[in-house]
Coordinates of C-alpha atoms in Angstrom, one line a residue:
Chain A
X58 CA -12.9 186.6 128.7
X59 CA -16.6 187.0 129.5
X60 CA -19.3 186.0 127.2
X61 CA -23.0 186.1 127.4
X62 CA -25.0 183.7 125.4
X63 CA -28.5 185.0 126.0
X64 CA -30.3 188.3 126.5
X65 CA -33.4 187.2 128.5
X66 CA -33.5 190.7 130.1
X67 CA -36.5 192.7 129.3
X68 CA -35.2 195.8 127.6
X69 CA -35.8 199.0 129.7
X70 CA -37.7 201.8 128.1
X71 CA -35.0 204.3 127.2
X72 CA -34.5 207.2 129.7
X73 CA -34.9 209.6 126.8
X74 CA -38.7 208.7 126.8
X75 CA -39.3 208.7 130.5
X76 CA -37.3 211.7 131.8
X77 CA -39.1 214.4 130.0
X78 CA -42.4 213.4 131.6
X79 CA -40.8 213.6 135.1
X80 CA -39.2 217.0 134.4
X81 CA -42.6 218.4 133.0
X82 CA -44.4 217.1 136.0
X83 CA -42.0 218.6 138.4
X84 CA -42.4 222.0 136.7
X85 CA -46.1 221.7 136.7
X86 CA -46.2 221.0 140.4
X87 CA -44.1 224.2 140.9
X88 CA -46.4 226.2 138.7
X89 CA -49.5 224.8 140.6
X90 CA -48.1 226.0 143.9
X91 CA -47.3 229.5 142.5
X92 CA -50.9 229.6 141.2
X93 CA -52.0 228.5 144.6
X94 CA -50.1 231.4 146.2
X95 CA -51.6 233.9 143.8
X96 CA -55.1 232.4 144.2
X97 CA -55.7 232.2 148.0
X98 CA -59.1 234.0 147.6
X99 CA -60.2 231.4 145.1
X100 CA -60.3 228.9 148.0
X101 CA -62.8 230.9 150.0
X102 CA -65.3 231.0 147.1
X103 CA -67.2 228.6 144.9
X104 CA -65.1 225.9 143.3
X105 CA -66.2 226.7 139.7
X106 CA -64.1 229.7 138.9
X107 CA -61.1 230.3 136.6
X108 CA -58.2 229.9 139.1
X109 CA -59.5 226.9 140.8
X110 CA -60.1 225.2 137.4
X111 CA -56.6 226.1 136.2
X112 CA -54.9 224.8 139.5
X113 CA -57.0 221.6 139.4
X114 CA -56.0 220.9 135.7
X115 CA -52.4 221.9 136.4
X116 CA -52.3 219.2 139.1
X117 CA -54.5 216.6 137.5
X118 CA -52.9 216.8 134.0
X119 CA -49.5 218.5 134.4
X120 CA -48.5 216.9 137.6
X121 CA -50.4 213.7 138.2
X122 CA -51.1 212.4 134.8
X123 CA -47.7 213.4 133.2
X124 CA -45.7 211.7 135.8
X125 CA -47.9 208.6 135.8
X126 CA -47.7 208.5 131.9
X127 CA -43.9 208.7 132.2
X128 CA -43.6 206.1 134.9
X129 CA -46.1 203.9 133.2
X130 CA -43.9 203.7 130.1
X131 CA -41.1 202.4 132.4
X132 CA -43.3 200.3 134.8
X133 CA -45.7 198.6 132.5
X134 CA -42.9 196.5 131.1
X135 CA -42.1 195.5 134.6
X136 CA -45.7 194.4 135.1
X137 CA -46.1 192.4 131.9
X138 CA -42.4 191.4 131.6
X139 CA -42.3 192.5 128.0
X140 CA -40.8 195.4 126.1
X141 CA -42.8 198.7 125.5
X142 CA -44.3 198.4 122.1
X143 CA -43.3 201.8 120.7
X144 CA -41.0 204.6 121.8
X145 CA -42.3 206.8 119.0
X146 CA -45.8 206.6 120.4
X147 CA -44.4 207.5 123.9
X148 CA -42.7 210.5 122.5
X149 CA -45.8 211.5 120.6
X150 CA -47.9 211.2 123.8
X151 CA -45.4 213.5 125.6
X152 CA -45.2 216.2 122.9
X153 CA -48.9 216.3 122.4
X154 CA -49.8 216.5 126.1
X155 CA -47.0 219.0 126.7
X156 CA -48.3 221.4 124.3
X157 CA -52.0 220.7 125.0
X158 CA -52.0 221.1 128.9
X159 CA -50.7 224.7 128.9
X160 CA -53.2 225.7 126.3
X161 CA -56.0 224.3 128.3
X162 CA -54.8 225.8 131.6
X163 CA -54.2 229.2 130.0
X164 CA -57.8 229.1 128.7
X165 CA -59.2 228.2 132.2
X166 CA -57.2 230.9 133.8
X167 CA -58.6 233.4 131.2
X168 CA -62.0 231.7 131.5
X169 CA -62.2 231.5 127.8
X170 CA -63.4 228.3 126.0
X171 CA -62.6 229.3 122.5
X172 CA -60.1 227.9 119.9
X173 CA -57.2 227.7 122.4
X174 CA -59.0 225.7 124.9
X175 CA -60.5 223.4 122.1
X176 CA -56.9 222.9 120.6
X177 CA -55.6 222.0 124.0
X178 CA -58.4 219.4 124.5
X179 CA -57.8 217.9 121.1
X180 CA -54.0 217.6 121.7
X181 CA -54.5 216.0 125.2
X182 CA -56.9 213.5 123.8
X183 CA -54.5 212.7 121.0
X184 CA -51.8 212.2 123.6
X185 CA -54.0 209.7 125.6
X186 CA -54.9 207.8 122.5
X187 CA -51.2 207.3 121.7
X188 CA -50.7 206.1 125.3
X189 CA -53.6 203.7 125.3
X190 CA -52.6 202.3 121.9
X191 CA -49.0 201.8 123.1
X192 CA -50.2 200.0 126.3
X193 CA -52.7 197.9 124.4
X194 CA -50.1 196.7 121.9
X195 CA -47.5 196.1 124.6
X196 CA -49.9 194.0 126.6
X197 CA -51.1 192.0 123.6
X198 CA -47.5 191.2 122.7
X199 CA -46.7 190.0 126.2
X200 CA -47.2 186.5 127.4
X201 CA -47.6 187.5 130.9
X202 CA -51.0 189.2 131.6
X203 CA -51.5 189.6 135.3
X204 CA -54.0 191.5 137.6
X205 CA -51.6 194.5 137.8
X206 CA -51.5 194.9 134.0
X207 CA -55.3 194.7 133.9
X208 CA -55.6 197.4 136.5
X209 CA -53.2 199.7 134.5
X210 CA -55.0 199.1 131.2
X211 CA -58.4 199.7 132.5
X212 CA -57.2 202.8 134.2
X213 CA -55.9 204.0 130.9
X214 CA -59.2 203.4 129.2
X215 CA -61.0 205.5 132.0
X216 CA -58.3 208.1 131.4
X217 CA -59.4 208.2 127.8
X218 CA -63.1 208.4 128.9
X219 CA -62.2 211.3 131.2
X220 CA -60.3 213.3 128.5
X221 CA -63.0 212.6 125.9
X222 CA -65.5 214.0 128.3
X223 CA -63.3 216.9 129.1
X224 CA -63.1 217.6 125.4
X225 CA -67.0 217.4 125.1
X226 CA -67.4 219.8 128.0
X227 CA -65.0 222.3 126.5
X228 CA -66.7 222.3 123.1
X229 CA -70.1 222.4 124.9
X230 CA -69.3 225.9 126.3
X231 CA -69.6 227.2 122.7
X232 CA -71.6 224.8 120.7
X233 CA -74.2 223.1 123.1
X234 CA -73.5 219.6 122.0
X235 CA -74.6 218.1 125.4
X236 CA -78.2 218.2 126.7
X237 CA -77.3 220.3 129.7
X238 CA -74.6 222.9 130.5
X239 CA -71.0 221.8 131.1
X240 CA -71.0 222.6 134.7
X241 CA -73.7 220.0 135.4
X242 CA -71.3 217.2 134.2
X243 CA -68.3 218.3 136.2
X244 CA -68.6 215.9 139.1
X245 CA -69.0 213.0 136.5
X246 CA -65.9 214.1 134.6
X247 CA -63.9 214.6 137.9
X248 CA -64.8 211.2 139.3
X249 CA -64.2 209.1 136.2
X250 CA -60.7 210.7 136.4
X251 CA -60.2 210.3 140.1
X252 CA -61.5 206.9 140.5
X253 CA -61.1 205.4 137.1
X254 CA -57.7 206.8 136.2
X255 CA -55.8 207.7 139.3
X256 CA -57.2 205.4 141.9
X257 CA -57.2 202.2 139.8
X258 CA -53.8 202.9 138.4
X259 CA -52.2 203.7 141.8
X260 CA -53.6 200.5 143.3
X261 CA -52.6 198.4 140.3
X262 CA -49.0 199.6 140.2
X263 CA -48.8 200.0 144.0
X264 CA -49.8 196.5 144.7
X265 CA -46.8 195.3 142.6
X266 CA -44.3 197.9 143.6
X267 CA -44.9 198.2 147.4
X268 CA -44.2 194.4 148.1
X269 CA -41.2 194.6 145.6
X270 CA -39.6 197.5 147.4
X271 CA -40.3 196.1 150.8
X272 CA -38.9 192.6 149.6
X273 CA -42.1 191.1 150.8
X274 CA -43.3 187.5 150.2
X275 CA -46.9 188.7 150.3
X276 CA -49.1 188.2 147.2
X277 CA -52.9 188.0 147.0
X278 CA -54.3 188.1 143.5
X279 CA -57.8 187.3 144.8
X280 CA -58.0 190.4 146.9
X281 CA -56.7 192.5 144.1
X282 CA -59.4 191.1 141.7
X283 CA -62.0 191.9 144.4
X284 CA -60.7 195.4 144.7
X285 CA -60.7 195.7 140.9
X286 CA -64.4 194.7 140.6
X287 CA -65.4 197.0 143.6
X288 CA -63.7 200.1 142.1
X289 CA -65.1 199.5 138.6
X290 CA -68.5 198.6 139.9
X291 CA -68.5 201.7 142.0
X292 CA -67.6 203.9 139.0
X293 CA -70.2 202.3 136.7
X294 CA -73.0 202.5 139.4
X295 CA -72.0 206.1 139.9
X296 CA -72.4 206.9 136.2
X297 CA -75.7 205.1 136.1
X298 CA -76.9 207.0 139.2
X299 CA -75.8 210.3 137.7
X300 CA -77.9 209.9 134.6
X301 CA -80.8 208.5 136.6
X302 CA -81.0 211.8 138.6
X303 CA -81.9 209.8 141.8
X304 CA -81.8 211.0 145.4
X305 CA -78.3 211.8 146.9
X306 CA -78.8 208.8 149.3
X307 CA -78.1 206.3 146.5
X308 CA -74.5 207.7 146.0
X309 CA -73.7 206.0 149.3
X310 CA -73.6 202.7 147.2
X311 CA -70.6 203.6 145.1
X312 CA -69.0 205.4 148.0
X313 CA -69.3 202.3 150.2
X314 CA -67.8 200.1 147.4
X315 CA -64.8 202.5 147.0
X316 CA -64.4 202.6 150.8
X317 CA -64.3 198.9 150.9
X318 CA -61.9 198.7 148.2
X319 CA -59.6 201.2 149.9
X320 CA -59.7 199.3 153.1
X321 CA -58.9 196.1 151.3
X322 CA -56.0 197.8 149.6
X323 CA -54.7 199.4 152.8
X324 CA -54.9 195.9 154.4
X325 CA -53.0 194.4 151.4
X326 CA -50.2 197.0 151.9
X327 CA -50.3 196.3 155.7
X328 CA -49.8 192.5 155.0
X329 CA -47.0 193.3 152.6
X330 CA -45.4 195.4 155.3
X331 CA -45.8 192.8 158.0
X332 CA -44.3 190.1 155.8
X333 CA -41.4 192.2 154.5
X334 CA -38.0 190.7 154.6
X335 CA -36.2 193.9 154.6
X336 CA -36.7 195.4 158.0
X337 CA -35.5 198.9 157.3
X338 CA -38.0 200.9 155.2
X339 CA -36.7 203.9 153.5
X340 CA -38.3 207.3 153.7
X341 CA -39.6 207.2 150.1
X342 CA -41.6 204.1 150.7
X343 CA -42.7 205.5 154.1
X344 CA -44.2 208.5 152.3
X345 CA -45.9 206.2 149.8
X346 CA -47.4 204.1 152.5
X347 CA -48.5 207.3 154.2
X348 CA -50.4 208.2 151.0
X349 CA -52.4 205.0 151.3
X350 CA -53.7 206.2 154.6
X351 CA -54.2 209.7 153.1
X352 CA -56.6 208.2 150.6
X353 CA -59.2 208.0 153.4
X354 CA -59.3 211.8 153.9
X355 CA -61.0 212.7 150.7
X356 CA -63.5 209.9 151.4
X357 CA -64.4 211.4 154.7
X358 CA -65.0 214.8 153.0
X359 CA -67.1 213.1 150.3
X360 CA -69.2 211.2 152.9
X361 CA -69.7 214.5 154.7
X362 CA -70.8 216.1 151.4
X363 CA -73.3 213.4 150.6
X364 CA -74.6 213.6 154.2
X365 CA -75.2 217.3 153.8
X366 CA -76.8 216.9 150.4
X367 CA -79.4 214.6 151.9
X368 CA -80.5 217.7 153.7
X369 CA -80.2 219.8 150.5
X370 CA -77.4 221.7 151.9
X371 CA -74.4 222.1 149.6
X372 CA -71.1 223.1 151.2
X373 CA -68.5 224.6 148.8
X374 CA -65.7 224.5 151.5
X375 CA -66.1 220.8 151.7
X376 CA -66.0 220.4 147.9
X377 CA -62.8 222.4 147.8
X378 CA -61.3 220.5 150.7
X379 CA -62.2 217.3 149.0
X380 CA -60.6 218.2 145.7
X381 CA -57.5 219.6 147.5
X382 CA -57.1 216.5 149.6
X383 CA -57.1 214.4 146.4
X384 CA -54.7 216.3 144.3
X385 CA -52.4 217.9 146.9
X386 CA -52.9 215.2 149.5
X387 CA -53.1 211.6 148.4
X388 CA -51.8 211.9 144.8
X389 CA -48.9 214.3 145.6
X390 CA -47.8 212.2 148.6
X391 CA -47.6 209.0 146.5
X392 CA -45.7 210.9 143.7
X393 CA -43.3 212.6 146.1
X394 CA -42.4 209.1 147.5
X395 CA -42.4 207.1 144.3
X396 CA -40.4 209.6 142.2
X397 CA -37.4 209.1 144.5
X398 CA -37.8 205.3 144.2
X399 CA -38.2 205.0 140.4
X400 CA -36.2 208.0 138.9
X401 CA -32.8 207.1 140.7
X402 CA -33.0 203.7 138.9
X403 CA -33.7 205.4 135.5
X404 CA -30.7 207.9 136.0
X405 CA -28.4 205.2 137.4
X406 CA -29.0 203.1 134.4
X407 CA -28.5 205.9 132.1
X408 CA -25.1 206.9 133.7
X409 CA -23.7 203.5 134.8
X410 CA -25.2 201.1 132.3
X411 CA -22.0 200.8 130.3
X412 CA -19.7 201.3 133.3
X413 CA -20.6 198.3 135.4
X414 CA -17.6 196.3 136.3
X415 CA -15.2 199.2 135.8
X416 CA -15.2 200.1 139.5
X417 CA -17.4 200.7 142.5
X418 CA -20.6 202.6 141.5
X419 CA -22.8 204.6 143.8
X420 CA -26.2 203.1 144.8
X421 CA -29.2 204.6 143.1
X422 CA -30.4 206.2 146.3
X423 CA -27.1 208.1 146.5
X424 CA -28.0 210.1 143.4
X425 CA -30.3 212.5 145.3
X426 CA -30.0 214.3 148.5
X427 CA -31.6 212.5 151.4
X428 CA -31.6 215.7 153.5
X429 CA -33.4 217.7 150.8
X430 CA -35.9 214.9 150.6
X431 CA -36.5 215.1 154.3
X432 CA -37.0 218.8 154.3
X433 CA -39.3 218.5 151.3
X434 CA -41.4 215.9 153.2
X435 CA -41.7 218.1 156.3
X436 CA -42.6 221.2 154.2
X437 CA -45.2 219.2 152.4
X438 CA -46.9 217.7 155.5
X439 CA -47.1 221.2 157.1
X440 CA -48.2 222.8 154.0
X441 CA -50.9 220.3 153.1
X442 CA -52.3 220.2 156.7
X443 CA -52.4 224.1 157.0
X444 CA -54.0 224.5 153.5
X445 CA -56.7 222.0 154.3
X446 CA -57.4 223.9 157.5
X447 CA -57.3 227.2 155.7
X448 CA -60.0 226.0 153.3
X449 CA -62.3 224.8 156.1
X450 CA -61.7 227.9 158.2
X451 CA -61.9 230.3 155.1
X452 CA -58.8 232.0 156.4
X453 CA -56.7 233.6 153.7
X454 CA -53.6 234.2 155.9
X455 CA -53.4 230.5 156.7
X456 CA -53.9 229.8 153.1
X457 CA -51.0 232.1 152.1
X458 CA -48.6 230.6 154.7
X459 CA -49.6 227.1 153.5
X460 CA -49.1 227.9 149.9
X461 CA -45.6 229.2 150.6
X462 CA -44.8 225.9 152.3
X463 CA -46.1 224.0 149.4
X464 CA -44.1 226.2 147.0
X465 CA -41.0 225.3 149.1
X466 CA -42.0 221.6 148.8
X467 CA -42.2 221.9 145.0
X468 CA -39.0 223.9 144.8
X469 CA -37.1 221.3 146.8
X470 CA -38.6 218.5 144.8
X471 CA -37.3 220.1 141.6
X472 CA -33.9 220.8 143.0
X473 CA -33.5 217.2 143.9
X474 CA -34.6 216.1 140.6
X475 CA -32.2 218.4 138.9
X476 CA -29.5 217.1 141.2
X477 CA -30.2 213.6 140.0
X478 CA -30.4 214.5 136.3
X479 CA -27.0 216.4 136.5
X480 CA -25.2 213.4 138.2
X481 CA -21.9 212.8 136.5
X482 CA -20.3 209.3 136.6
X483 CA -18.0 208.7 139.5
X484 CA -16.0 206.2 137.4
X485 CA -14.9 206.8 133.8
Chain B
X119 CA -31.5 179.1 150.3
X120 CA -31.5 176.7 147.3
X121 CA -28.3 174.9 146.8
X122 CA -26.2 176.1 143.8
X123 CA -25.8 173.1 141.5
X124 CA -22.2 172.3 140.3
X125 CA -20.1 169.6 138.7
X126 CA -17.1 170.8 140.7
X127 CA -17.9 171.5 144.4
X128 CA -14.3 172.6 145.2
X129 CA -14.2 175.2 142.5
X130 CA -17.7 176.2 143.2
X131 CA -16.7 177.5 146.6
X132 CA -14.0 179.5 145.1
X133 CA -16.5 180.9 142.5
X134 CA -19.0 181.7 145.3
X135 CA -16.4 183.6 147.2
X136 CA -15.7 185.7 144.2
X137 CA -19.4 186.3 143.5
X138 CA -19.9 187.3 147.0
X139 CA -18.3 190.6 146.1
X140 CA -21.1 191.4 143.6
X141 CA -23.8 193.5 145.3
X142 CA -27.3 194.3 144.1
X143 CA -27.2 198.1 144.4
X144 CA -30.8 198.5 145.4
X145 CA -31.0 195.8 148.1
X146 CA -27.3 196.2 149.2
X147 CA -26.9 192.4 149.4
X148 CA -24.5 190.2 147.4
X149 CA -25.9 188.0 144.7
X150 CA -24.9 184.7 146.5
X151 CA -26.9 185.5 149.6
X152 CA -29.7 186.9 147.5
X153 CA -30.1 183.5 145.9
X154 CA -29.6 184.7 142.3
X155 CA -27.3 181.8 141.4
X156 CA -28.7 178.5 140.1
X157 CA -25.7 176.6 138.6
X158 CA -22.0 176.9 138.2
X159 CA -20.4 174.2 135.9
X160 CA -16.7 174.0 134.9
X161 CA -15.6 172.7 131.5
X162 CA -12.0 171.8 132.2
X163 CA -11.3 170.7 128.6
X164 CA -12.4 174.0 126.9
X165 CA -11.6 176.1 130.0
X166 CA -15.1 177.5 130.3
X167 CA -17.2 178.3 133.4
X168 CA -20.9 178.2 132.8
X169 CA -23.0 180.2 135.2
X170 CA -26.8 180.1 135.3
X171 CA -28.3 182.9 137.3
X172 CA -31.5 184.9 137.7
X173 CA -32.5 188.4 138.8
X174 CA -35.1 189.5 141.3
X175 CA -37.2 190.6 138.3
X176 CA -36.8 190.0 134.6
X177 CA -37.0 193.8 134.2
X178 CA -34.4 194.6 136.8
X179 CA -32.9 198.0 135.6
X180 CA -29.6 196.8 137.1
X181 CA -29.8 193.5 135.4
X182 CA -27.1 194.1 132.8
X183 CA -24.8 195.7 135.4
X184 CA -25.2 192.8 137.9
X185 CA -24.5 190.3 135.1
X186 CA -21.4 192.3 134.0
X187 CA -20.1 192.6 137.6
X188 CA -20.5 188.9 138.1
X189 CA -18.6 188.3 134.9
X190 CA -15.7 190.6 136.0
X191 CA -15.6 189.0 139.5
X192 CA -15.4 185.6 138.0
X193 CA -12.8 186.6 135.4
X194 CA -10.6 187.9 138.2
X195 CA -10.9 184.7 140.1
X196 CA -10.4 182.4 137.0
X197 CA -8.3 184.3 134.6
X198 CA -7.6 181.3 132.4
X199 CA -11.3 180.5 131.9
X200 CA -14.0 182.0 129.6
X201 CA -17.0 183.0 131.7
X202 CA -20.4 182.2 130.1
X203 CA -23.3 183.7 132.1
X204 CA -26.8 182.6 131.2
X205 CA -29.7 184.6 132.7
X206 CA -32.7 182.4 133.3
X207 CA -36.1 183.3 134.7
X208 CA -37.6 179.8 135.2
X209 CA -37.8 179.1 138.0
X210 CA -38.4 182.7 138.9
X211 CA -36.6 184.3 142.0
X212 CA -38.6 184.6 145.2
X213 CA -37.7 185.9 148.6
X214 CA -37.4 182.3 149.8
X215 CA -34.2 182.0 148.0
X216 CA -32.5 184.5 150.4
X217 CA -30.0 182.8 152.6
X218 CA -30.1 182.9 156.3
X219 CA -27.2 185.3 156.4
X220 CA -29.0 187.5 153.8
X221 CA -32.2 187.5 155.9
X222 CA -30.1 188.5 158.9
X223 CA -28.5 191.3 156.9
X224 CA -31.9 192.6 155.7
X225 CA -33.4 192.4 159.2
X226 CA -30.8 194.7 160.7

């Protein structure tokens, strides 16, 4: 007879909470690539136009944010070693965002900022409030507050700042509640989201997961705190500069701080890699590590943009390439890699939790197709490279070929997710 | 690797041989070489085996399964005993606890 006297295990967030976020995100990625195919001309024009706005928000909210929200509900308990405060709030954040995001995207596509867009903005903000409250309550209840948890919580506050600003921008189109027109604030809205939400969160979670998956002894909280202050300092100084209406030259200050933070983070990952105990690195982790290097590409475009602005020369191709390299490059690469590191555990636990000890179970990595994953990776790299080239060259044929490759990437991603979710237990 | 504490070295070896069959599904390494075991004590009077073990992280999604597998493996090796497994996280697991054989396996 086996008895267990204690239950010191931190309870996993139920798969019922997490899986809907992953499925929604996968479908959003697929939708974005379809929109990309239908909008090749949009990428040879100015960035402020209906299709570009619709695609950007499909990627930022439907793909990036939804999957990160889902994964955070699972990963934050890992970081703080405590249970998620409320499943109900997690469900609420999913339902509210899942309804709000298409409303907003539809409105962008139609270029109408009426009641539908406003309802979408309200719902998305409500979803983010539920998420932030859930995170705050979980962290407050936990005894273990570490640098990774601080990264994640701060990122969630920046996410709220981003969506509140988005809400104001949407209402400003019809009610003039801001001193200037909404387009004027786009770069502020975008950078609070990119740097405050995505960058800070990826660094906070990545700095914990990458050494964990590599089984590395490396740990350097001091460097992580330095990165934290550099990124937040960069963002705050960017906001101050934005409202001071100073010369473009001063934007090199936050840019340098972010560049320094990225180099420190890349070095952190390199050290973790060097000190790894497990020599063999699987392809999912390799793609995630590649995405760390891909963080530098948007920065190169941004530095070129600032340099051109110094000579009062705005280049819309570079703006588009910058945005594309963030959402379809860096963020997509990290999501493609990490999905197949995190979701197999969630599904494995759902299927085999009560069957352990009854026979030999498959490993989590056996729940998806490695061959499909490889094909997806190749299609992605080719599609991303070609599309970026297509933007810079202004060539619609290259853009169309690239968008087909990106569509194939998204389709293979979804097929593999479906394969995992449909996994039936091999032991009864 | 830290030594597994016991009040019965002979039976401990038998227990370790059984627990060698329990694999962490993500890492592919058995829980003995992974250094997850802290203590194995035998209460001969009441026929109970007390096991104190840890996991690579307190949140390990495989935690329940690994504990359950360890219990099954021990029950097969010691059918007359009740198996009592205690999960502890102090001291926390660290990669230093991996045995030389384990390190060799992971370095392949």
